[in-house]
CSV table of C-alpha atoms and ligand atoms in Angstrom, one decimal:
chain,number,residue,atom,x,y,z
A,1,MET,CA,118.9,-5.8,20.4
A,2,THR,CA,116.4,-4.7,22.9
A,3,ALA,CA,115.7,-1.2,23.6
A,4,LEU,CA,116.2,-0.2,27.2
A,5,LEU,CA,115.0,3.3,26.8
A,6,GLU,CA,112.8,4.5,24.0
A,7,VAL,CA,111.8,8.1,23.9
A,8,THR,CA,109.4,9.7,21.2
A,9,GLY,CA,108.0,13.2,20.8
A,10,LEU,CA,109.3,14.6,24.1
A,11,ARG,CA,108.2,18.1,24.6
A,12,LYS,CA,108.6,20.5,27.6
A,13,SER,CA,108.0,24.2,27.9
A,14,PHE,CA,108.8,26.2,31.1
A,15,GLY,CA,106.2,28.8,32.2
A,16,GLY,CA,106.0,31.7,29.7
A,17,ARG,CA,106.4,35.2,30.7
A,18,ARG,CA,103.4,37.4,31.7
A,19,GLY,CA,102.6,39.8,28.9
A,20,LEU,CA,101.5,43.5,29.6
A,21,VAL,CA,97.8,43.1,29.9
A,22,GLY,CA,98.0,39.8,31.9
A,23,THR,CA,98.0,37.5,28.8
A,24,ARG,CA,100.6,34.7,29.1
A,25,LYS,CA,103.2,34.8,26.6
A,26,ALA,CA,104.2,31.2,25.6
A,27,ALA,CA,107.9,30.5,25.9
A,28,ALA,CA,109.7,28.7,23.2
A,29,PRO,CA,109.8,25.0,24.3
A,30,ALA,CA,113.0,24.0,26.1
A,31,VAL,CA,112.6,20.6,24.4
A,32,HIS,CA,110.5,19.5,21.5
A,33,ASP,CA,110.2,16.5,19.2
A,34,VAL,CA,113.0,14.7,20.9
A,35,ALA,CA,113.2,11.0,20.0
A,36,PHE,CA,116.1,8.5,20.7
A,37,THR,CA,116.6,4.9,21.8
A,38,ILE,CA,119.3,3.4,24.0
A,39,GLU,CA,120.0,-0.3,23.8
A,40,ALA,CA,120.7,-2.3,26.9
A,41,GLY,CA,124.4,-2.1,27.8
A,42,ARG,CA,125.0,0.8,25.4
A,43,SER,CA,125.7,4.5,25.7
A,44,LEU,CA,124.1,7.5,23.9
A,45,ALA,CA,126.0,10.8,24.2
A,46,LEU,CA,123.8,13.9,24.2
A,47,VAL,CA,125.8,16.9,22.9
A,48,GLY,CA,125.1,20.5,22.0
A,49,GLU,CA,125.6,24.1,23.0
A,50,SER,CA,124.7,25.6,26.4
A,51,GLY,CA,120.9,25.9,26.7
A,52,ALA,CA,120.2,23.3,24.0
A,53,GLY,CA,118.0,21.3,26.4
A,54,LYS,CA,120.2,18.5,27.3
A,55,SER,CA,119.8,18.6,31.0
A,56,THR,CA,116.0,19.0,30.5
A,57,VAL,CA,116.0,15.9,28.6
A,58,GLY,CA,117.9,13.9,31.4
A,59,ARG,CA,115.4,15.2,33.9
A,60,LEU,CA,112.4,14.3,31.9
A,61,VAL,CA,113.7,10.8,31.3
A,62,LEU,CA,114.0,10.4,35.1
A,63,ARG,CA,110.6,12.1,35.6
A,64,LEU,CA,112.2,14.6,37.9
A,65,ILE,CA,110.2,16.9,35.8
A,66,GLU,CA,107.0,16.2,33.9
A,67,PRO,CA,106.9,16.3,30.0
A,68,ASP,CA,104.1,18.2,28.2
A,69,ALA,CA,103.9,15.6,25.6
A,70,GLY,CA,105.8,12.4,24.4
A,71,THR,CA,106.3,8.9,25.5
A,72,ILE,CA,109.1,7.4,27.6
A,73,ARG,CA,109.4,3.6,27.6
A,74,PHE,CA,111.8,1.9,29.9
A,75,ASP,CA,112.3,-1.8,29.6
A,76,GLY,CA,109.0,-1.8,27.7
A,77,VAL,CA,107.0,0.0,30.3
A,78,ASP,CA,105.3,3.3,29.8
A,79,VAL,CA,107.0,5.5,32.5
A,80,ARG,CA,104.4,8.3,32.3
A,81,ALA,CA,101.6,5.8,33.2
A,82,LEU,CA,103.1,4.7,36.3
A,83,GLY,CA,101.7,5.4,39.8
A,84,SER,CA,103.9,6.7,42.5
A,85,ARG,CA,104.7,3.2,44.0
A,86,GLU,CA,105.8,2.0,40.6
A,87,LEU,CA,107.7,5.0,39.9
A,88,ARG,CA,109.7,4.4,43.1
A,89,GLY,CA,110.6,1.0,41.7
A,90,LEU,CA,111.6,2.5,38.5
A,91,ARG,CA,113.8,5.1,40.3
A,92,ARG,CA,115.9,2.0,41.5
A,93,ARG,CA,116.7,1.2,37.9
A,94,MET,CA,117.7,4.7,36.8
A,95,GLN,CA,120.2,6.7,38.5
A,96,MET,CA,121.8,10.1,37.9
A,97,ILE,CA,125.3,11.4,38.4
A,98,PHE,CA,125.9,15.2,38.2
A,99,GLN,CA,128.8,17.5,37.4
A,100,ASP,CA,129.3,18.5,41.0
A,101,PRO,CA,129.4,15.4,43.2
A,102,PHE,CA,130.0,17.6,46.4
A,103,SER,CA,126.5,19.1,46.2
A,104,ALA,CA,125.0,15.7,45.6
A,105,LEU,CA,126.4,14.3,48.9
A,106,ASP,CA,125.4,15.2,52.4
A,107,PRO,CA,128.4,17.0,53.9
A,108,ARG,CA,127.7,15.6,57.4
A,109,MET,CA,127.6,11.9,56.2
A,110,SER,CA,130.9,10.0,56.0
A,111,ILE,CA,131.8,8.4,52.7
A,112,ALA,CA,130.8,4.9,54.1
A,113,GLU,CA,127.5,6.3,55.3
A,114,ALA,CA,126.7,8.0,52.1
A,115,VAL,CA,127.0,4.8,50.3
A,116,ALA,CA,125.3,2.7,52.9
A,117,GLU,CA,122.2,5.0,53.0
A,118,PRO,CA,120.5,3.9,49.8
A,119,LEU,CA,121.2,0.3,50.8
A,120,ALA,CA,119.2,0.8,54.0
A,121,ILE,CA,116.3,2.5,52.1
A,122,HIS,CA,116.0,0.3,49.0
A,123,GLN,CA,117.5,-3.1,49.7
A,124,ARG,CA,116.5,-3.4,53.3
A,125,LEU,CA,119.8,-4.9,54.3
A,126,GLY,CA,121.0,-5.0,58.1
A,127,ARG,CA,123.7,-2.9,59.3
A,128,ALA,CA,126.5,-5.3,59.0
A,129,ASP,CA,125.5,-6.3,55.4
A,130,ARG,CA,125.0,-2.8,54.4
A,131,ASP,CA,128.5,-1.7,55.7
A,132,ARG,CA,130.2,-4.7,53.9
A,133,ARG,CA,128.4,-3.9,50.6
A,134,ALA,CA,129.3,-0.2,50.8
A,135,ALA,CA,132.8,-1.0,51.5
A,136,ALA,CA,133.0,-3.5,48.5
A,137,LEU,CA,131.4,-0.9,46.2
A,138,LEU,CA,133.8,1.9,47.3
A,139,ASP,CA,136.6,-0.7,46.8
A,140,ARG,CA,135.4,-1.3,43.3
A,141,VAL,CA,135.4,2.4,42.4
A,142,GLY,CA,138.9,2.8,43.8
A,143,ILE,CA,138.1,4.4,47.2
A,144,GLY,CA,140.1,2.4,49.8
A,145,GLY,CA,139.3,1.7,53.4
A,146,ARG,CA,141.0,4.6,54.7
A,147,TYR,CA,138.6,7.1,53.1
A,148,LEU,CA,135.4,5.4,54.5
A,149,GLU,CA,135.2,7.4,57.8
A,150,ARG,CA,136.2,10.7,56.0
A,151,PHE,CA,133.7,13.3,54.9
A,152,PRO,CA,133.0,14.8,51.5
A,153,ALA,CA,135.0,18.0,52.2
A,154,GLU,CA,138.1,15.9,52.7
A,155,LEU,CA,138.0,14.2,49.3
A,156,SER,CA,139.2,15.5,45.8
A,157,GLY,CA,136.7,16.1,43.1
A,158,GLY,CA,137.7,12.9,41.2
A,159,GLN,CA,137.3,10.8,44.5
A,160,LEU,CA,134.0,12.4,45.2
A,161,GLN,CA,132.8,11.5,41.6
A,162,ARG,CA,133.9,7.9,42.3
A,163,VAL,CA,131.8,7.9,45.6
A,164,ALA,CA,128.7,9.3,43.7
A,165,ILE,CA,129.2,6.5,41.2
A,166,ALA,CA,129.4,3.8,44.1
A,167,ARG,CA,126.2,5.4,45.6
A,168,ALA,CA,124.4,5.2,42.2
A,169,LEU,CA,125.4,1.6,41.9
A,170,THR,CA,124.0,0.5,45.3
A,171,VAL,CA,120.4,0.0,43.9
A,172,GLU,CA,121.8,-1.9,40.8
A,173,PRO,CA,120.6,0.4,38.1
A,174,ALA,CA,120.2,-0.5,34.3
A,175,LEU,CA,120.5,3.1,33.1
A,176,ILE,CA,122.6,6.0,34.5
A,177,VAL,CA,122.0,9.5,33.2
A,178,CYS,CA,125.4,11.3,33.6
A,179,ASP,CA,125.1,15.1,33.3
A,180,GLU,CA,128.5,16.4,32.7
A,181,PRO,CA,130.0,14.0,35.1
A,182,VAL,CA,133.6,14.9,34.4
A,183,ALA,CA,133.3,18.5,33.4
A,184,ALA,CA,134.7,19.8,36.8
A,185,LEU,CA,137.7,17.5,36.8
A,186,ASP,CA,141.2,17.8,35.6
A,187,VAL,CA,141.8,16.2,32.2
A,188,SER,CA,144.0,13.3,33.7
A,189,VAL,CA,141.3,12.7,36.3
A,190,GLN,CA,138.6,12.8,33.6
A,191,ALA,CA,140.2,10.0,31.9
A,192,GLN,CA,140.4,7.8,35.0
A,193,VAL,CA,136.8,8.4,35.9
A,194,LEU,CA,135.7,7.7,32.3
A,195,ASN,CA,137.8,4.4,32.3
A,196,LEU,CA,136.0,3.4,35.4
A,197,MET,CA,132.7,4.2,34.0
A,198,GLN,CA,133.6,2.0,30.9
A,199,GLU,CA,134.8,-1.0,33.2
A,200,LEU,CA,131.5,-0.7,35.1
A,201,GLN,CA,129.6,-0.8,31.9
A,202,ASP,CA,131.3,-3.8,30.7
A,203,GLU,CA,131.0,-5.7,34.1
A,204,LEU,CA,127.4,-4.8,34.9
A,205,GLY,CA,125.8,-4.2,31.5
A,206,LEU,CA,125.0,-0.5,32.3
A,207,SER,CA,123.4,1.9,29.8
A,208,TYR,CA,124.5,5.5,29.9
A,209,LEU,CA,122.8,8.7,28.7
A,210,PHE,CA,126.1,10.8,28.8
A,211,ILE,CA,125.3,14.5,28.6
A,212,THR,CA,128.4,16.6,27.6
A,213,HIS,CA,129.3,19.8,25.9
A,214,ASP,CA,132.8,18.2,25.3
A,215,LEU,CA,132.8,16.3,22.0
A,216,ALA,CA,136.3,14.9,22.8
A,217,LEU,CA,134.7,12.7,25.4
A,218,VAL,CA,132.2,11.3,23.1
A,219,GLU,CA,134.4,8.9,21.2
A,220,VAL,CA,135.7,7.6,24.5
A,221,ILE,CA,132.4,6.8,26.1
A,222,ALA,CA,129.6,6.5,23.7
A,223,ASP,CA,128.4,4.3,20.9
A,224,ARG,CA,125.9,6.6,19.4
A,225,VAL,CA,125.7,10.4,19.6
A,226,ALA,CA,122.7,12.8,19.4
A,227,VAL,CA,123.3,16.4,18.5
A,228,MET,CA,120.8,18.9,20.2
A,229,SER,CA,120.4,22.5,19.1
A,230,ALA,CA,117.6,24.8,20.4
A,231,GLY,CA,115.5,22.0,22.0
A,232,THR,CA,115.6,19.4,19.4
A,233,ILE,CA,117.9,16.6,18.0
A,234,VAL,CA,119.2,17.6,14.6
A,235,GLU,CA,121.4,14.6,14.0
A,236,GLU,CA,121.8,11.2,15.5
A,237,GLY,CA,123.8,8.1,14.8
A,238,PRO,CA,126.8,5.9,15.5
A,239,VAL,CA,129.7,8.2,16.8
A,240,ASN,CA,132.1,7.1,14.1
A,241,ASP,CA,129.6,8.0,11.2
A,242,VAL,CA,128.4,11.3,12.7
A,243,PHE,CA,132.1,12.5,13.4
A,244,ALA,CA,133.4,11.3,10.1
A,245,ASN,CA,130.4,12.6,8.1
A,246,PRO,CA,128.5,15.2,9.9
A,247,ARG,CA,125.3,16.0,8.0
A,248,GLN,CA,124.3,19.2,9.7
A,249,GLU,CA,126.4,22.5,9.6
A,250,TYR,CA,125.7,22.8,13.3
A,251,THR,CA,127.5,19.5,14.0
A,252,ARG,CA,130.3,20.5,11.8
A,253,GLN,CA,130.8,23.7,13.9
A,254,LEU,CA,130.7,21.8,17.2
A,255,LEU,CA,133.3,19.3,15.7
A,256,SER,CA,135.6,22.0,14.6
A,257,ALA,CA,135.7,23.5,18.1
A,258,ILE,CA,137.4,20.2,19.4
A,259,PRO,CA,140.9,21.0,20.2
A,260,ILE,CA,143.3,18.8,18.4
A,261,PRO,CA,146.5,17.9,20.3
A,262,VAL,CA,149.5,19.8,18.6
A,263,PRO,CA,152.7,18.0,18.6
A,264,ARG,CA,155.4,19.9,20.6
A,265,SER,CA,157.8,20.3,17.5
A,266,SER,CA,155.1,22.0,15.6
A,267,ARG,CA,154.3,24.5,18.4
A,268,ILE,CA,157.4,26.5,18.1
A,269,SER,CA,156.4,30.2,17.7
A,270,THR,CA,157.6,31.8,14.4
A,271,ALA,CA,156.7,35.2,15.6
B,1,ATP,N1,113.4,25.0,35.7
B,1,ATP,C1,113.5,25.8,34.6
B,1,ATP,N2,112.8,26.9,34.5
B,1,ATP,C2,112.7,27.7,33.4
B,1,ATP,N3,113.5,27.5,32.3
B,1,ATP,C3,114.3,26.4,32.3
B,1,ATP,C4,114.3,25.5,33.5
B,1,ATP,N4,115.3,24.6,33.3
B,1,ATP,C5,115.8,24.9,32.0
B,1,ATP,N5,115.2,25.9,31.5
B,1,ATP,C6,115.5,26.6,30.2
B,1,ATP,O1,115.5,25.5,29.3
B,1,ATP,C7,116.5,25.6,28.2
B,1,ATP,C8,117.4,24.3,28.2
B,1,ATP,O2,118.0,24.2,29.4
B,1,ATP,P1,119.0,23.0,29.8
B,1,ATP,O3,119.4,23.2,31.2
B,1,ATP,O4,118.3,21.8,29.5
B,1,ATP,O5,120.2,23.2,28.8
B,1,ATP,P2,121.6,22.4,28.6
B,1,ATP,O6,121.7,21.9,27.2
B,1,ATP,O7,121.6,21.4,29.7
B,1,ATP,O8,122.6,23.5,28.8
B,1,ATP,P3,124.0,23.5,29.6
B,1,ATP,O9,125.1,22.9,28.6
B,1,ATP,O10,124.5,24.9,29.8
B,1,ATP,O11,124.0,22.7,30.8
B,1,ATP,C9,117.2,26.8,28.6
B,1,ATP,O12,116.7,28.0,27.9
B,1,ATP,C10,116.9,27.1,30.1
B,1,ATP,O13,117.0,28.4,30.4
B,2,MG,MG1,122.9,21.1,31.3
């Protein structure tokens, strides 16, 4: 197995508060001692309570923010050593999908334009090729021709997340960092979008860093799970192992919060 992404000793603090006499009070690091590996074509779920540092890890990996310490190797290349030109190349191979697809799309651009735009920037395709490729990608994610000329405000949350996925795929990424990608969607729509993500993973050999606070999604989408608490990973392993035999009390508590579907017959109130 080849590691696509290898992170070690990752650390990030955000500016401390200013003390009474002008001394800077160091803030507790948002992320510290974080290490994990994602193999090509596999997914790692990053779970943990709100404020644990999950999104910060995602942004560090993409170098949207700079770490204070640690190494990030992508396909064997030290990401932190790259100059701006090489970083642009790397950005093509890593993409991000957010919880709110609406805010990630320009409201004045049609759906077709939103997907064609990165093709113009990164792939240097001519107009006709761009439009054809955008339509094909949108078709692949289940957005048919009649939506192409519509605007983001005219689509549902699930449809918009499909558009965001198509847009991410334009640059043929190897890794997609997904930060709570289905958290804003209805449960039935969540399942459809997760299915799509899995199909695309199989077809294209994608890797996902899948950030979620919802442990019920982890078994569906991920091979491995890393549990984060207070800025660091407290437990990591294959999803089945961690879920069956959580070693940390913290993980046990997270798992006990997963709602277990109750059969209708046993739900009858005895009050
Ligand atoms: N730009 C920033 N400036 C200052 N502090 C920040 C910044 N971004 C994150 N933090 C702090 O870092 C910590 C981790 O935040 P992060 O957003 O990574 O958590 P999270 O695990 O993604 O939480 P959630 O599940 O609520 O999205 C928090 O204490 C947060 O307040
Ligand atoms: Mg977050």
